[in-house]
Coordinates of C-alpha atoms in Angstrom, one line a residue:
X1 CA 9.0 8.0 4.2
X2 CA 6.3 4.7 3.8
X3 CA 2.6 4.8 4.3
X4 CA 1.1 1.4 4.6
X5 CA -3.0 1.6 4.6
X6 CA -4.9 -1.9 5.3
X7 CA -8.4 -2.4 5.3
X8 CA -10.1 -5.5 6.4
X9 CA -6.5 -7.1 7.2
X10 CA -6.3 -9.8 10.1
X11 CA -5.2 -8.8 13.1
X12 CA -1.4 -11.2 12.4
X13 CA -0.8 -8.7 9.7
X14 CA -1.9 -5.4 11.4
X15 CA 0.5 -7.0 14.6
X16 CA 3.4 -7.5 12.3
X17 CA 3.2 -4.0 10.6
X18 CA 2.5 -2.3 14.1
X19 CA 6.3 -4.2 15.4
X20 CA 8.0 -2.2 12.6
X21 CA 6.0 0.8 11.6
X22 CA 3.4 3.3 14.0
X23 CA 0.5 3.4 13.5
X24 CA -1.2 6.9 13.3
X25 CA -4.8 5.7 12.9
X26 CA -6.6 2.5 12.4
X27 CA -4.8 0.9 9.7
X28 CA -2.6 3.5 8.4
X29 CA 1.4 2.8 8.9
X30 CA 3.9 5.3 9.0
X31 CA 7.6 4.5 8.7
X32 CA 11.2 5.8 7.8
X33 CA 13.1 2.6 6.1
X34 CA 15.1 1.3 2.8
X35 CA 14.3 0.3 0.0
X36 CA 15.2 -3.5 0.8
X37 CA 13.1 -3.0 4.4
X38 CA 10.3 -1.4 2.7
X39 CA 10.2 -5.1 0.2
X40 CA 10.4 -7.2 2.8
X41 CA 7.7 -5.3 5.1
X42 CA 5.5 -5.4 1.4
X43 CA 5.9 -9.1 1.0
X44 CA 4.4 -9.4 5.1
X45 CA 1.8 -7.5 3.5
X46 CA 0.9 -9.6 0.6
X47 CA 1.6 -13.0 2.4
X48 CA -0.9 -12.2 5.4
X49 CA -4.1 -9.8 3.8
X50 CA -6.1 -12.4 3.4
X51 CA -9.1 -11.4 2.1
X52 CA -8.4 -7.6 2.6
X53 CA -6.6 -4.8 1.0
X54 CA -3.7 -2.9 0.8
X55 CA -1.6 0.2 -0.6
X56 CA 1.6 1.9 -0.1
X57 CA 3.1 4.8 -1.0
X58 CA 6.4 6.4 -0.4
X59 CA 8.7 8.9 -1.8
X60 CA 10.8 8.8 -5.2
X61 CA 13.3 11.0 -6.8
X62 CA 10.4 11.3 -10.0
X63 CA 8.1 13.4 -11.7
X64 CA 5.2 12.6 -9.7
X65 CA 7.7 13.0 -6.2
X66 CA 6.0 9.3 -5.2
X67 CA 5.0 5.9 -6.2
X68 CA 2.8 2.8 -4.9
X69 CA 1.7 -0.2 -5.2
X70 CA -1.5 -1.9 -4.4
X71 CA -2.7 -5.4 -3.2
X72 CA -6.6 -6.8 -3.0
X73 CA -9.9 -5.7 -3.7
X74 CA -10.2 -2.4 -4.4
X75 CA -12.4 -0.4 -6.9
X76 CA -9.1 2.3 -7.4
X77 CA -6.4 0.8 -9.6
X78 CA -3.3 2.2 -10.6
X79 CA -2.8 2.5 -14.3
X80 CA 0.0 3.8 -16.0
X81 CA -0.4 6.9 -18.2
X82 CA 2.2 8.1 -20.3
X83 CA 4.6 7.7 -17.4
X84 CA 2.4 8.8 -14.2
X85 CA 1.1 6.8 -12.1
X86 CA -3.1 7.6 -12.1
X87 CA -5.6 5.7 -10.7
X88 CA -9.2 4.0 -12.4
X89 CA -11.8 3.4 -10.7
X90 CA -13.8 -0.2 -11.3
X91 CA -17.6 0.0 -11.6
X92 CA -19.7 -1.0 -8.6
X93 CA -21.1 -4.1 -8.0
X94 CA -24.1 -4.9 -9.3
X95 CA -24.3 -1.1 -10.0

């Protein structure tokens, strides 16, 4: 299982991920797909957010039981720790 969440993504993008995945609120994807499908629907992703952001996480055979990647803005980042996955979160701005 994939979960794609998009925020502030054009309306091309959130198009071309509805075609292949359902979504189950305003930008959040849900889909059932390989490993090779889940790149490809990832590169749509990064080729058409624009200005807006990204994550998506889906199920591995590791410690943590998942993994994900991000793409945008954001003030959570993923940072490695020691092997897991754990995510820092940027300062405001102008805060």
């Amino acid at each position: 299982m994939m979960v794609i969440v998009v925020s502030r993504a054009p309306p091309r993008l959130r198009g071309r991920l509805a075609a292949w995945l359902l979504e189950i609120r305003a930008g959040v994807y849900v889909g059932d797909y390989s490993a090779r499908t889940r790149e490809r629907i990832w590169d749509q992703v990064l080729s058409g957010l624009d200005q807006g952001d990204a994550v998506m996480v889906w199920r591995t055979p590791s410690d943590q039981g998942f993994d994900f990647l991000t793409a945008g803005q954001n003030r959570r980042m993923p940072e490695d720790f020691d092997g897991l996955k754990l995510i820092r979160f940027l300062p405001r701005n102008g805060g």
